[in-house]
Coordinates of C-alpha atoms and ligand atoms in Angstrom, one line a residue:
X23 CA 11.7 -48.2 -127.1
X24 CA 12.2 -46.2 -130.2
X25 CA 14.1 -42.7 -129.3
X26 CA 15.0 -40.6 -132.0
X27 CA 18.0 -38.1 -132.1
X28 CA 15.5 -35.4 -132.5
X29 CA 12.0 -35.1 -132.9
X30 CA 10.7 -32.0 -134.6
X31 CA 7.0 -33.2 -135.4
X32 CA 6.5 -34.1 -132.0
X33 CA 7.4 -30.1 -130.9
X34 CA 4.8 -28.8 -134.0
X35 CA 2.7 -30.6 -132.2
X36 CA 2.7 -29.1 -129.3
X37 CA 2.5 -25.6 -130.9
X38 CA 1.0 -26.2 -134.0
X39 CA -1.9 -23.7 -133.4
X40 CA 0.5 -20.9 -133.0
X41 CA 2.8 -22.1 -135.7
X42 CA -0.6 -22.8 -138.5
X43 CA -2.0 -19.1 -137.6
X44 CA 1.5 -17.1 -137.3
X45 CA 2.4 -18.8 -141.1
X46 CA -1.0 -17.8 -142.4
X47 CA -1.1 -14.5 -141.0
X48 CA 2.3 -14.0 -142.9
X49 CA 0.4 -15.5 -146.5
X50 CA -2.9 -13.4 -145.8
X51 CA -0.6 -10.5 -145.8
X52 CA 1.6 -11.3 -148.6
X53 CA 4.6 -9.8 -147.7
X54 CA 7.4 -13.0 -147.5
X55 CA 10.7 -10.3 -147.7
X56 CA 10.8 -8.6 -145.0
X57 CA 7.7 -7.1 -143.7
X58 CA 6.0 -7.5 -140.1
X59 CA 7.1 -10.5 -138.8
X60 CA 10.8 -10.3 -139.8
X61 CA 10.5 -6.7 -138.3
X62 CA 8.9 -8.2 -135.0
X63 CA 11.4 -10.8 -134.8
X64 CA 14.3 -8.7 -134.8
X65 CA 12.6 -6.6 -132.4
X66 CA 12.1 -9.7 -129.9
X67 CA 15.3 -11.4 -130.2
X68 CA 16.9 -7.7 -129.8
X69 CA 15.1 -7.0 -126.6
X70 CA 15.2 -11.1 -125.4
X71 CA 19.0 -10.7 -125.8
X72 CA 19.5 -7.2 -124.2
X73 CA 21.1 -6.0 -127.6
X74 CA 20.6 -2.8 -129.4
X75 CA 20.5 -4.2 -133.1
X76 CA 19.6 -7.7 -134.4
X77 CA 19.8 -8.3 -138.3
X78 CA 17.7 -11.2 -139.8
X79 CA 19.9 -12.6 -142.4
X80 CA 19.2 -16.3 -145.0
X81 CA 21.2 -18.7 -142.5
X82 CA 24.0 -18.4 -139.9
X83 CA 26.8 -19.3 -142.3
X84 CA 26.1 -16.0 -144.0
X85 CA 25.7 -13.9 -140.8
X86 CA 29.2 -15.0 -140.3
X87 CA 30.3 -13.8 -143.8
X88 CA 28.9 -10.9 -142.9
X89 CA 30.1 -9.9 -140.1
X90 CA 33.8 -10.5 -141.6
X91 CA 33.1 -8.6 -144.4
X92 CA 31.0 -5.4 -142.4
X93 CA 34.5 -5.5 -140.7
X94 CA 36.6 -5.6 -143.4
X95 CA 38.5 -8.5 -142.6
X96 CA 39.1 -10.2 -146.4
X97 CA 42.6 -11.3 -148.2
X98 CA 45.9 -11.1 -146.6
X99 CA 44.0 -11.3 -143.2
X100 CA 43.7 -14.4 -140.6
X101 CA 40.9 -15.2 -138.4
X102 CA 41.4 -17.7 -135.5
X103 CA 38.6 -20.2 -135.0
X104 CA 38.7 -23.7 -133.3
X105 CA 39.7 -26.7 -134.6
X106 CA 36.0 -28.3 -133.1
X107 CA 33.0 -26.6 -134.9
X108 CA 30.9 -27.1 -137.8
X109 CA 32.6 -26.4 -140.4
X110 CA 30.4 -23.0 -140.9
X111 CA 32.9 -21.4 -139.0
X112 CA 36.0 -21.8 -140.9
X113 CA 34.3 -21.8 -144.7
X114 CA 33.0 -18.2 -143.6
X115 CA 36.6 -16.5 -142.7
X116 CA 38.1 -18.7 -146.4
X117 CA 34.7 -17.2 -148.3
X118 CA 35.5 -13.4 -147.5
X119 CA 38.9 -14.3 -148.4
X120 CA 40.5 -14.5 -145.2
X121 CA 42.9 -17.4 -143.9
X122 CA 41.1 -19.4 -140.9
X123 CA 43.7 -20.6 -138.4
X124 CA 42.9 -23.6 -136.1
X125 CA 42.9 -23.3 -132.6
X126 CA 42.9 -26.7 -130.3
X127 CA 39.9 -26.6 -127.7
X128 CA 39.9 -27.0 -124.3
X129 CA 40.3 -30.5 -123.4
X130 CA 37.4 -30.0 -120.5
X131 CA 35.1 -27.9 -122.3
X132 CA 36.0 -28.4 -126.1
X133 CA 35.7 -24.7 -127.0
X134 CA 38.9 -22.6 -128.4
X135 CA 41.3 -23.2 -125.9
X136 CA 42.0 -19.4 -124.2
X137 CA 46.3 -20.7 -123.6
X138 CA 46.8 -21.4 -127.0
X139 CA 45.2 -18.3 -128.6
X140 CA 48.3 -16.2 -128.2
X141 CA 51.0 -17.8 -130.0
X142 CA 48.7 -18.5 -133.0
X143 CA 48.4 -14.1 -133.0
X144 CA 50.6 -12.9 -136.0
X145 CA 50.3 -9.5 -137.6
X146 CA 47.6 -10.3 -139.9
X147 CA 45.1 -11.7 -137.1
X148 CA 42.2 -9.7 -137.4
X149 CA 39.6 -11.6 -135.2
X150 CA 39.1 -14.5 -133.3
X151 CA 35.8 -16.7 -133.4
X152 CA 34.6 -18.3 -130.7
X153 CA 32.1 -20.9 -130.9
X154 CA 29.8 -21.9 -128.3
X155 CA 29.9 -25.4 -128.9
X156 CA 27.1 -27.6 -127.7
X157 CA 25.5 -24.6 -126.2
X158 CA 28.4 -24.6 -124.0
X159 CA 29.8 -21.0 -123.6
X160 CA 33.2 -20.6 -124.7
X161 CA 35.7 -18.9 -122.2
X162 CA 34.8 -15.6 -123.1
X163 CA 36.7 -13.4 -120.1
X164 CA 39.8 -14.7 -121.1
X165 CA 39.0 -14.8 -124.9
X166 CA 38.1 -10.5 -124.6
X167 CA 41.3 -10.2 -122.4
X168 CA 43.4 -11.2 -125.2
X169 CA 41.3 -9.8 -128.3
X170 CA 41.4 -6.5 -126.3
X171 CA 45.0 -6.6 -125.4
X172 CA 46.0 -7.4 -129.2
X173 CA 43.5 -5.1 -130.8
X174 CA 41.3 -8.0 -132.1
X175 CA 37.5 -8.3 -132.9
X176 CA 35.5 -11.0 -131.1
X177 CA 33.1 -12.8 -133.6
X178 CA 30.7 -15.1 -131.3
X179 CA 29.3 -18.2 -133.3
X180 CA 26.1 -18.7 -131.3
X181 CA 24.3 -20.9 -133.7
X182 CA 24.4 -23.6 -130.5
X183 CA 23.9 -21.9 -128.0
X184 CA 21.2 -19.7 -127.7
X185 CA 19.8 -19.0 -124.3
X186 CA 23.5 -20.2 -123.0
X187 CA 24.5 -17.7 -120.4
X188 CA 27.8 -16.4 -119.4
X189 CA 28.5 -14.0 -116.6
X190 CA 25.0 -14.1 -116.3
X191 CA 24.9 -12.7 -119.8
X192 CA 23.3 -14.4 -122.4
X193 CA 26.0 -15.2 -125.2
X194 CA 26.1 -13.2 -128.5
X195 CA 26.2 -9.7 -126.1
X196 CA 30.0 -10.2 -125.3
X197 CA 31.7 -9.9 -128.7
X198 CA 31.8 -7.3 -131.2
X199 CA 29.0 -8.8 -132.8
X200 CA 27.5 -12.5 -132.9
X201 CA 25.5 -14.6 -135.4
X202 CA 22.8 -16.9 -134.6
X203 CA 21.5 -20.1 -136.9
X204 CA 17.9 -21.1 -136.9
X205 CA 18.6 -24.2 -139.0
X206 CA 15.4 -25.9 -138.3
X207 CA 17.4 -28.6 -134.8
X208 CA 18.9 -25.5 -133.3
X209 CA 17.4 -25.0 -129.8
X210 CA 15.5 -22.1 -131.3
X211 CA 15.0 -23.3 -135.1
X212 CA 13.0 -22.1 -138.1
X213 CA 11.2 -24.2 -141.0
X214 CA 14.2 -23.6 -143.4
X215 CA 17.3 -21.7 -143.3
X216 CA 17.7 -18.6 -141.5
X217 CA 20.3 -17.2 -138.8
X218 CA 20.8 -13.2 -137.9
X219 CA 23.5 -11.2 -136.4
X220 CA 23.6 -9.2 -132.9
X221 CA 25.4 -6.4 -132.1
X222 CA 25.6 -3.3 -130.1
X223 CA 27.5 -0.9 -132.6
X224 CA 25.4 0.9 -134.3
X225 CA 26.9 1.7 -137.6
X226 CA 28.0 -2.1 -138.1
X227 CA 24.7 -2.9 -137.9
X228 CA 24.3 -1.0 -140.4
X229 CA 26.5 -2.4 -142.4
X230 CA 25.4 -5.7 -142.4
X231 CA 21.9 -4.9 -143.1
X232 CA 23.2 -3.4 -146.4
X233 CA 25.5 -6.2 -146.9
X234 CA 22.8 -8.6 -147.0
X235 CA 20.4 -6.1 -148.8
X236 CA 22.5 -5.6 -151.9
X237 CA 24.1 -2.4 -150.4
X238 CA 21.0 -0.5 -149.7
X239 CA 18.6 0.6 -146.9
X240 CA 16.7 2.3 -149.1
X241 CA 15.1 0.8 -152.5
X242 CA 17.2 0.7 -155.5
X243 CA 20.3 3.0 -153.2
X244 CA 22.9 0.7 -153.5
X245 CA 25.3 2.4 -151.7
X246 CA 28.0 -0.7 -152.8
X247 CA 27.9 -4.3 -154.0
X248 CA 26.5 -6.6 -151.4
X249 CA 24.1 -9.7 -151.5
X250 CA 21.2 -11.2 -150.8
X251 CA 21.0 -13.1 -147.5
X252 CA 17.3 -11.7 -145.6
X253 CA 15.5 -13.4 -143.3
X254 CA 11.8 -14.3 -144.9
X255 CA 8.2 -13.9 -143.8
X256 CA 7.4 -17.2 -143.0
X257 CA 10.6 -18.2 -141.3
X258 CA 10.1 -15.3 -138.9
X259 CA 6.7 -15.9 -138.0
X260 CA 7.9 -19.6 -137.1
X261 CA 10.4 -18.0 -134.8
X262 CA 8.4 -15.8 -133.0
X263 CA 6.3 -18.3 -132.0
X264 CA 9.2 -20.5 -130.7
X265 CA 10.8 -17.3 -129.1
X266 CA 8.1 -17.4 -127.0
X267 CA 8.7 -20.8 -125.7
X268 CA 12.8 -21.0 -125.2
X269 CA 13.3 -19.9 -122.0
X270 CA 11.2 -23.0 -120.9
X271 CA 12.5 -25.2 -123.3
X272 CA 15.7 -24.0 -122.2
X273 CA 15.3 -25.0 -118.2
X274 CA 14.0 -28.7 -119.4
X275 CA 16.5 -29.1 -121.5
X276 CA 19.1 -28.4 -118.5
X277 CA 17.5 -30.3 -116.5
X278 CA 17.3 -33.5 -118.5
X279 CA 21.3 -32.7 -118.6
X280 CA 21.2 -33.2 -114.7
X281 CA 19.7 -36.0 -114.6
X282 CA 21.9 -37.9 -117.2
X283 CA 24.4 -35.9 -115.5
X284 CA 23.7 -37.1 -112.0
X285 CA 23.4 -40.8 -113.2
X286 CA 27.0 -40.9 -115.3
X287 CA 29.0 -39.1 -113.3
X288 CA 30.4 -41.9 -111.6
X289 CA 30.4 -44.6 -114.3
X290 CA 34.1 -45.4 -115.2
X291 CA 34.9 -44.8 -118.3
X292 CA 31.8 -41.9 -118.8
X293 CA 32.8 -38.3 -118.9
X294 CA 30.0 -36.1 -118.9
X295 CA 30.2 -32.4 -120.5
X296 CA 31.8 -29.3 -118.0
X297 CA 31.0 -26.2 -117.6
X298 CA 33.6 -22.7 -116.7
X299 CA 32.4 -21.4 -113.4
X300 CA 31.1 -18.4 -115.5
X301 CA 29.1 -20.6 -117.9
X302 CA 25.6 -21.7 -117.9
X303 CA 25.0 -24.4 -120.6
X304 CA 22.0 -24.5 -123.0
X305 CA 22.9 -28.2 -124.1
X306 CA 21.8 -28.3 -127.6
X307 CA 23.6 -31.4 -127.2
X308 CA 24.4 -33.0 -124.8
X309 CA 27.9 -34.5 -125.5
X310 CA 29.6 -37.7 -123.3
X311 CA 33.2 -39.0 -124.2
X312 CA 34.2 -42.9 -123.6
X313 CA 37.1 -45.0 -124.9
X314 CA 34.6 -47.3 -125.2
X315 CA 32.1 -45.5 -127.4
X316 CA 31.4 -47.8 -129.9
X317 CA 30.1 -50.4 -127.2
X318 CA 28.0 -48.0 -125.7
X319 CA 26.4 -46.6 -129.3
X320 CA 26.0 -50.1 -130.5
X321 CA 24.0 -51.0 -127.7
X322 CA 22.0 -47.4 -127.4
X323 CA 21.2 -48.4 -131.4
X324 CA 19.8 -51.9 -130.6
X325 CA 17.8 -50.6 -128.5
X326 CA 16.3 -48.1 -130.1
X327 CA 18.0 -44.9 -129.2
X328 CA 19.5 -42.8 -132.1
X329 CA 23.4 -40.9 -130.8
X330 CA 24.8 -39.1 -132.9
X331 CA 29.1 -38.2 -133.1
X332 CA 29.4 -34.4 -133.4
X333 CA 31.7 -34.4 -134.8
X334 CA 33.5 -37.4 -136.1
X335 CA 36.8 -35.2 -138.0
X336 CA 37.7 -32.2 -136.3
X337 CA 38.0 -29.1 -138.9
X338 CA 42.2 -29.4 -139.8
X339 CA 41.7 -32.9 -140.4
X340 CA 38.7 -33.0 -143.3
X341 CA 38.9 -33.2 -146.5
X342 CA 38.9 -29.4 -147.3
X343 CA 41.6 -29.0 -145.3
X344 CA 44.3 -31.5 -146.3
X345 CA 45.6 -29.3 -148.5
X346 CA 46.9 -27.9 -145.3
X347 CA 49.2 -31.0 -144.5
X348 CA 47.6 -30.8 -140.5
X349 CA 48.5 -33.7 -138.4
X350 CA 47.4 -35.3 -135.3
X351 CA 50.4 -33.5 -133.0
X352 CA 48.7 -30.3 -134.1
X353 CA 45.8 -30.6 -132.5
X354 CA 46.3 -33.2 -130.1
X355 CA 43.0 -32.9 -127.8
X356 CA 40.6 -31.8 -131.2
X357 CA 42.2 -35.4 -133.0
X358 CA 41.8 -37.4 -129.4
X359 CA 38.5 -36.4 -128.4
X360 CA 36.7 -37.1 -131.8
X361 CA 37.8 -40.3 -131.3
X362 CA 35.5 -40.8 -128.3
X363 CA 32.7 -38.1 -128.2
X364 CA 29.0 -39.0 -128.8
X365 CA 25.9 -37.6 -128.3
X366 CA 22.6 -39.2 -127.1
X367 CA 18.9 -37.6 -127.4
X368 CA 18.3 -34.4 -125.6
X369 CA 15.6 -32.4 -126.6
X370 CA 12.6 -30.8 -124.3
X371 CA 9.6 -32.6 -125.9
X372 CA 11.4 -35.9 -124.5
X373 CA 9.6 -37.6 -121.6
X374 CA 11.0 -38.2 -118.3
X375 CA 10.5 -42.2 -119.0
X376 CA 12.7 -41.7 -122.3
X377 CA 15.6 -40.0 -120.2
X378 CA 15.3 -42.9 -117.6
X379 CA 15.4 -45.9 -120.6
X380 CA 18.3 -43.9 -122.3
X381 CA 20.2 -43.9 -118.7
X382 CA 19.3 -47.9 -118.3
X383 CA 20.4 -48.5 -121.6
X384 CA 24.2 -47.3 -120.2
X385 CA 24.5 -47.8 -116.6
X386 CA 23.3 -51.1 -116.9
X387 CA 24.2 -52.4 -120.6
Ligands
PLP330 C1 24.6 -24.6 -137.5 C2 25.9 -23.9 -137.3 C3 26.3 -22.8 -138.1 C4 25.6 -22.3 -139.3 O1 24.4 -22.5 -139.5 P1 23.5 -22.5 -140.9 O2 22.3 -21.8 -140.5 O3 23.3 -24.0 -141.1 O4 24.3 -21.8 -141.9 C5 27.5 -22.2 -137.8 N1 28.2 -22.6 -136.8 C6 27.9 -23.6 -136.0 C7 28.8 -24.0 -134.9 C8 26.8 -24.4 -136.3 O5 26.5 -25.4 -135.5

């Protein structure tokens, strides 16, 4: 059976009346910056989220960027982020001139690790960065417990995890602001780039909307130097379409997680992802960890099924960061746990029969 890693024509499919009329109401009208749909999407993911301001922006990478610089958080200052992420996460705090510092993850849920936050905390931290990694909620009442008792800002990275829940909150709600990717295989993904920023506070909002407007909020007021990062026309239209849908693709993707979760739980050898008390995972991927991995992907691949290794280097061990002389004993669980995670298909638009091969093809290799 042939099982991709992920299946985006198969989901157009399904939706491709609301997708072909939402993309042509946005041509009829002409108006690809800004405009209605960008405005109605930032009205729906504001209200879907239960947040005051939501800022369309070109991609999630420059949300980030953003945010840092709407903070004023640029050279001479340090941002910690995990040392398990896309690499998004770091290259945004270096861009605004900022110095990322690694964080190990949690060796159970592989987000920033909330015990080893504080004695990375020097005089320059400015911020720490969670990312929900997987769609796997990062421990966020410990992580505001010590942003709030050292006078640091909480940047969420929610590009994996929207819909995730924590506290019964949905993630990007808890920090000082958050920022969103709709690369086109996030759970809720556009038909290019494009990411946004949520927050509460008002006048950072602000900020960022002039920061990725050239500085103004009002034509040809440029207030100061910014850039351009907008969300466009089209790629909002697609998104409010697909808003529409992610609570539902949210529950089936969770419950595809149960059942692969429910038949590898007691394989030997097969650890399957955890979740904080607090946390409810959206699984954007659904991550398991072997010694054995290559076994296991070898014979997932002859089969048919596609894995995937998210990610095979964790971030202080790539290429952009040897200059930073990282090794191994610095990150001890980030190093180990590369060496055995791997993720296999999860996506709504699978069918029950394609979970159920993909579980045959590694209880019973
Ligand atoms: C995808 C991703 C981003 C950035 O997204 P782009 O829209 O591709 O710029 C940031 N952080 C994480 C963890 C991601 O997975």
């Amino acid at each position: 059976m042939k099982i991709p890693f992920l299946n985006l024509h198969n989901q157009y499919l399904l939706i491709s009346q609301e997708i072909d009329q939402a993309i042509s109401d946005v041509i009829k009208e002409s108006n690809y910056i800004g405009g209605k749909s960008v405005k109605q999407f930032e009205n729906s993911f504001a209200e879907y989220l239960n947040v005051n301001h939501v800022i369309g922006c070109a991609n999630g990478t420059d949300s980030i960027e953003i945010i840092l610089k709407a903070l004023e958080i640029g050279l001479g200052d340090e941002v910690l982020v995990p040392a398990l992420s896309w690499i998004s996460t770091s290259e945004a705090v270096s861009t605004v001139g900022a110095t990322p510092i690694f964080v190990d993850v949690h060796p159970d849920y592989y987000t920033i690790n909330p015990n080893l936050i504080e004695e990375k905390i020097t005089k320059k931290t400015k911020a720490i960065i969670p990312v929900h990694l997987y769609g796997n909620p990062a421990q966020m009442n410990r992580i505001i417990k010590i942003a709030q008792e050292n006078n640091l800002f909480v940047i969420e990275d929610c590009a994996q995890a929207h819909a995730a829940r924590y506290n019964n909150k949905l993630v990007g709600t808890i920090g000082t602001a958050s920022s969103f990717s709709f690369y086109p295989g996030k759970n809720l993904g556009a038909y290019g780039d494009a990411g946004c920023i949520a927050t509460n506070n008002e006048s950072l909002a602000e900020k960022c909307r002039m920061l990725g407007n050239h500085g103004q909020l009002i034509k040809h007021n440029h207030v100061f130097e910014g850039r351009n990062s907008r969300l466009d026309g089209i790629q909002a239209s697609v998104l409010n379409v697909k808003l529409q849908h992610l609570n539902k693709w949210t529950s089936q993707r969770q419950y595809y997680a149960s059942l692969y979760d429910s038949a590898f739980c007691n394989k030997e050898d097969l650890i399957i992802p955890k979740t904080e008390s607090s946390a409810e995972h959206a699984y954007h991927l659904y991550v398991l960890r072997s010694k054995n991995r290559q076994a296991i992907i070898d014979n997932l691949n002859k089969n048919g099924v596609e894995t995937a290794i998210h990610y095979p280097n964790a971030l202080p061990f790539v290429n952009a960061y040897k200059f930073k002389g990282y090794t191994e004993s610095d990150f001890p669980v980030a190093f180990k746990v590369t060496k055995e995670i791997f993720s296999i298909p999860l996506y709504p638009e699978l069918t029950k029969s394609e979970i159920e091969f993909i579980i045959n093809c590694i209880i019973n290799p």
